[in-house]
JSON list of C-alpha atoms and ligand atoms in Angstrom, two decimals:
[
{"chain": "T", "resi": 1, "resn": "MET", "atom": "CA", "xyz": [0.00, 0.00, 0.00]},
{"chain": "T", "resi": 2, "resn": "PRO", "atom": "CA", "xyz": [1.46, 3.37, -0.91]},
{"chain": "T", "resi": 3, "resn": "THR", "atom": "CA", "xyz": [2.31, 6.01, 1.63]},
{"chain": "T", "resi": 4, "resn": "TYR", "atom": "CA", "xyz": [1.02, 9.51, 1.18]},
{"chain": "T", "resi": 5, "resn": "ASP", "atom": "CA", "xyz": [2.44, 12.61, 2.74]},
{"chain": "T", "resi": 6, "resn": "TYR", "atom": "CA", "xyz": [0.02, 15.25, 3.85]},
{"chain": "T", "resi": 7, "resn": "GLU", "atom": "CA", "xyz": [0.46, 18.73, 5.17]},
{"chain": "T", "resi": 8, "resn": "CYS", "atom": "CA", "xyz": [-2.16, 20.71, 7.04]},
{"chain": "T", "resi": 9, "resn": "THR", "atom": "CA", "xyz": [-2.86, 24.06, 5.41]},
{"chain": "T", "resi": 10, "resn": "LYS", "atom": "CA", "xyz": [-4.09, 25.40, 8.74]},
{"chain": "T", "resi": 11, "resn": "CYS", "atom": "CA", "xyz": [-1.48, 24.43, 11.36]},
{"chain": "T", "resi": 12, "resn": "GLY", "atom": "CA", "xyz": [1.28, 23.11, 9.11]},
{"chain": "T", "resi": 13, "resn": "HIS", "atom": "CA", "xyz": [1.21, 19.64, 10.71]},
{"chain": "T", "resi": 14, "resn": "SER", "atom": "CA", "xyz": [2.63, 17.08, 8.33]},
{"chain": "T", "resi": 15, "resn": "PHE", "atom": "CA", "xyz": [1.92, 13.40, 8.53]},
{"chain": "T", "resi": 16, "resn": "GLU", "atom": "CA", "xyz": [1.92, 10.20, 6.52]},
{"chain": "T", "resi": 17, "resn": "ALA", "atom": "CA", "xyz": [-1.10, 8.11, 5.73]},
{"chain": "T", "resi": 18, "resn": "PHE", "atom": "CA", "xyz": [-1.40, 4.63, 4.31]},
{"chain": "T", "resi": 19, "resn": "HIS", "atom": "CA", "xyz": [-4.28, 3.89, 2.06]},
{"chain": "T", "resi": 20, "resn": "SER", "atom": "CA", "xyz": [-4.92, 2.40, -1.33]},
{"chain": "T", "resi": 21, "resn": "MET", "atom": "CA", "xyz": [-5.04, 4.61, -4.37]},
{"chain": "T", "resi": 22, "resn": "ALA", "atom": "CA", "xyz": [-8.74, 3.90, -4.71]},
{"chain": "T", "resi": 23, "resn": "ALA", "atom": "CA", "xyz": [-9.48, 4.98, -1.17]},
{"chain": "T", "resi": 24, "resn": "GLU", "atom": "CA", "xyz": [-10.67, 8.44, -0.27]},
{"chain": "T", "resi": 25, "resn": "PRO", "atom": "CA", "xyz": [-7.71, 10.73, 0.34]},
{"chain": "T", "resi": 26, "resn": "VAL", "atom": "CA", "xyz": [-7.26, 12.13, 3.82]},
{"chain": "T", "resi": 27, "resn": "ALA", "atom": "CA", "xyz": [-8.94, 15.52, 3.93]},
{"chain": "T", "resi": 28, "resn": "LYS", "atom": "CA", "xyz": [-8.69, 16.56, 7.56]},
{"chain": "T", "resi": 29, "resn": "CYS", "atom": "CA", "xyz": [-5.77, 17.25, 9.85]},
{"chain": "T", "resi": 30, "resn": "PRO", "atom": "CA", "xyz": [-5.70, 14.82, 12.80]},
{"chain": "T", "resi": 31, "resn": "GLU", "atom": "CA", "xyz": [-4.42, 17.65, 14.99]},
{"chain": "T", "resi": 32, "resn": "CYS", "atom": "CA", "xyz": [-6.77, 20.53, 14.25]},
{"chain": "T", "resi": 33, "resn": "ARG", "atom": "CA", "xyz": [-9.28, 19.11, 11.74]},
{"chain": "T", "resi": 34, "resn": "GLY", "atom": "CA", "xyz": [-8.07, 21.72, 9.29]},
{"chain": "T", "resi": 35, "resn": "LYS", "atom": "CA", "xyz": [-7.88, 21.19, 5.58]},
{"chain": "T", "resi": 36, "resn": "VAL", "atom": "CA", "xyz": [-4.86, 19.19, 4.40]},
{"chain": "T", "resi": 37, "resn": "ARG", "atom": "CA", "xyz": [-3.14, 18.97, 1.08]},
{"chain": "T", "resi": 38, "resn": "ARG", "atom": "CA", "xyz": [-1.43, 15.89, -0.22]},
{"chain": "T", "resi": 39, "resn": "LEU", "atom": "CA", "xyz": [2.27, 16.01, -0.94]},
{"chain": "T", "resi": 40, "resn": "ILE", "atom": "CA", "xyz": [3.46, 13.60, -3.57]},
{"chain": "T", "resi": 41, "resn": "GLY", "atom": "CA", "xyz": [7.05, 13.22, -2.42]},
{"chain": "T", "resi": 42, "resn": "THR", "atom": "CA", "xyz": [9.72, 13.65, -5.11]},
{"chain": "T", "resi": 43, "resn": "GLY", "atom": "CA", "xyz": [7.09, 13.32, -7.81]},
{"chain": "T", "resi": 44, "resn": "ALA", "atom": "CA", "xyz": [5.50, 16.58, -6.67]},
{"chain": "T", "resi": 45, "resn": "GLY", "atom": "CA", "xyz": [8.69, 18.49, -7.39]},
{"chain": "T", "resi": 46, "resn": "ILE", "atom": "CA", "xyz": [8.77, 17.18, -10.93]},
{"chain": "T", "resi": 47, "resn": "LEU", "atom": "CA", "xyz": [5.10, 17.95, -11.35]},
{"chain": "T", "resi": 48, "resn": "PHE", "atom": "CA", "xyz": [5.49, 21.50, -10.11]},
{"chain": "T", "resi": 49, "resn": "LYS", "atom": "CA", "xyz": [8.52, 22.03, -12.31]},
{"chain": "T", "resi": 50, "resn": "GLY", "atom": "CA", "xyz": [6.60, 20.65, -15.25]},
{"chain": "T", "resi": 51, "resn": "SER", "atom": "CA", "xyz": [3.68, 22.99, -14.75]},
{"chain": "T", "resi": 52, "resn": "GLY", "atom": "CA", "xyz": [6.13, 25.85, -14.37]},
{"chain": "T", "resi": 53, "resn": "PHE", "atom": "CA", "xyz": [7.71, 25.03, -17.68]},
{"chain": "T", "resi": 54, "resn": "TYR", "atom": "CA", "xyz": [4.29, 24.75, -19.23]},
{"chain": "T", "resi": 55, "resn": "GLN", "atom": "CA", "xyz": [3.31, 28.18, -17.96]},
{"chain": "T", "resi": 56, "resn": "THR", "atom": "CA", "xyz": [6.51, 29.66, -19.35]},
{"chain": "T", "resi": 57, "resn": "ASP", "atom": "CA", "xyz": [5.90, 27.98, -22.68]},
{"chain": "T", "resi": 58, "resn": "TYR", "atom": "CA", "xyz": [2.31, 29.13, -22.76]},
{"chain": "T", "resi": 59, "resn": "ARG", "atom": "CA", "xyz": [3.28, 32.70, -21.98]},
{"chain": "T", "resi": 60, "resn": "SER", "atom": "CA", "xyz": [5.94, 32.82, -24.69]},
{"chain": "T", "resi": 61, "resn": "THR", "atom": "CA", "xyz": [3.59, 31.22, -27.22]},
{"chain": "T", "resi": 62, "resn": "ASP", "atom": "CA", "xyz": [0.96, 33.77, -26.29]},
{"chain": "T", "resi": 63, "resn": "TYR", "atom": "CA", "xyz": [3.47, 36.56, -26.72]},
{"chain": "T", "resi": 64, "resn": "THR", "atom": "CA", "xyz": [4.53, 35.23, -30.10]},
{"chain": "T", "resi": 65, "resn": "LYS", "atom": "CA", "xyz": [0.92, 35.06, -31.19]},
{"chain": "T", "resi": 66, "resn": "ALA", "atom": "CA", "xyz": [0.30, 38.64, -30.13]},
{"chain": "T", "resi": 67, "resn": "ALA", "atom": "CA", "xyz": [3.43, 39.80, -31.94]},
{"chain": "T", "resi": 68, "resn": "THR", "atom": "CA", "xyz": [2.42, 37.90, -35.07]},
{"chain": "T", "resi": 69, "resn": "ALA", "atom": "CA", "xyz": [-1.09, 39.32, -34.91]},
{"chain": "T", "resi": 70, "resn": "ASP", "atom": "CA", "xyz": [0.22, 42.86, -34.68]},
{"chain": "T", "resi": 71, "resn": "LYS", "atom": "CA", "xyz": [2.48, 42.72, -37.71]},
{"chain": "T", "resi": 72, "resn": "PRO", "atom": "CA", "xyz": [-0.10, 42.24, -40.52]},
{"chain": "T", "resi": 73, "resn": "LYS", "atom": "CA", "xyz": [-1.99, 45.30, -39.34]},
{"chain": "T", "resi": 74, "resn": "GLU", "atom": "CA", "xyz": [0.77, 47.45, -40.81]},
{"chain": "T", "resi": 75, "resn": "THR", "atom": "CA", "xyz": [-0.20, 46.52, -44.35]},
{"chain": "T", "resi": 76, "resn": "THR", "atom": "CA", "xyz": [-3.15, 44.63, -45.85]},
{"chain": "T", "resi": 77, "resn": "ALA", "atom": "CA", "xyz": [-0.86, 43.16, -48.52]},
{"chain": "T", "resi": 78, "resn": "LYS", "atom": "CA", "xyz": [0.56, 40.81, -45.89]},
{"chain": "T", "resi": 79, "resn": "LYS", "atom": "CA", "xyz": [-2.73, 38.97, -45.34]},
{"chain": "T", "resi": 80, "resn": "ASP", "atom": "CA", "xyz": [-1.38, 35.79, -46.91]},
{"chain": "T", "resi": 81, "resn": "GLU", "atom": "CA", "xyz": [1.64, 35.87, -44.67]},
{"chain": "T", "resi": 82, "resn": "LYS", "atom": "CA", "xyz": [-0.64, 36.17, -41.68]},
{"chain": "T", "resi": 83, "resn": "SER", "atom": "CA", "xyz": [-2.53, 32.97, -42.46]},
{"chain": "T", "resi": 84, "resn": "ALA", "atom": "CA", "xyz": [0.71, 31.21, -43.29]},
{"chain": "T", "resi": 85, "resn": "SER", "atom": "CA", "xyz": [2.28, 32.14, -39.97]},
{"chain": "T", "resi": 86, "resn": "LYS", "atom": "CA", "xyz": [-0.88, 31.03, -38.19]},
{"chain": "T", "resi": 87, "resn": "LYS", "atom": "CA", "xyz": [-0.50, 27.58, -39.70]},
{"chain": "T", "resi": 88, "resn": "ASP", "atom": "CA", "xyz": [3.12, 27.48, -38.59]},
{"chain": "T", "resi": 89, "resn": "ALA", "atom": "CA", "xyz": [2.09, 28.45, -35.07]},
{"chain": "T", "resi": 90, "resn": "LYS", "atom": "CA", "xyz": [-0.38, 25.58, -34.95]},
{"chain": "T", "resi": 91, "resn": "LYS", "atom": "CA", "xyz": [2.27, 23.17, -36.12]},
{"chain": "T", "resi": 92, "resn": "ALA", "atom": "CA", "xyz": [4.66, 24.41, -33.46]},
{"chain": "T", "resi": 93, "resn": "GLN", "atom": "CA", "xyz": [2.12, 23.69, -30.77]},
{"chain": "J", "resi": 101, "resn": "LIG", "atom": "ZN1", "xyz": [-3.74, 21.03, 11.40]}
]
């Protein structure tokens, strides 16, 4: 049975709980009955890092899109380029 690490968001009490993955996760702190969050050991660090990278990627993609969208406004003759760069952006994603 896997071990789960929990940390109370109210009093900061951290504890381990054993239960199957199918079982209901622990939701209350045994000390103060406050709300707890589950820590996923080393995997959590990777997860958090991953979401951080994703956010950075998303932001830069968003910025690129905005920059690309601004350019064609300068001249209507570049309409074809606009649709072409849109396709490229989709491919990149
Ligand atoms: Zn607590």
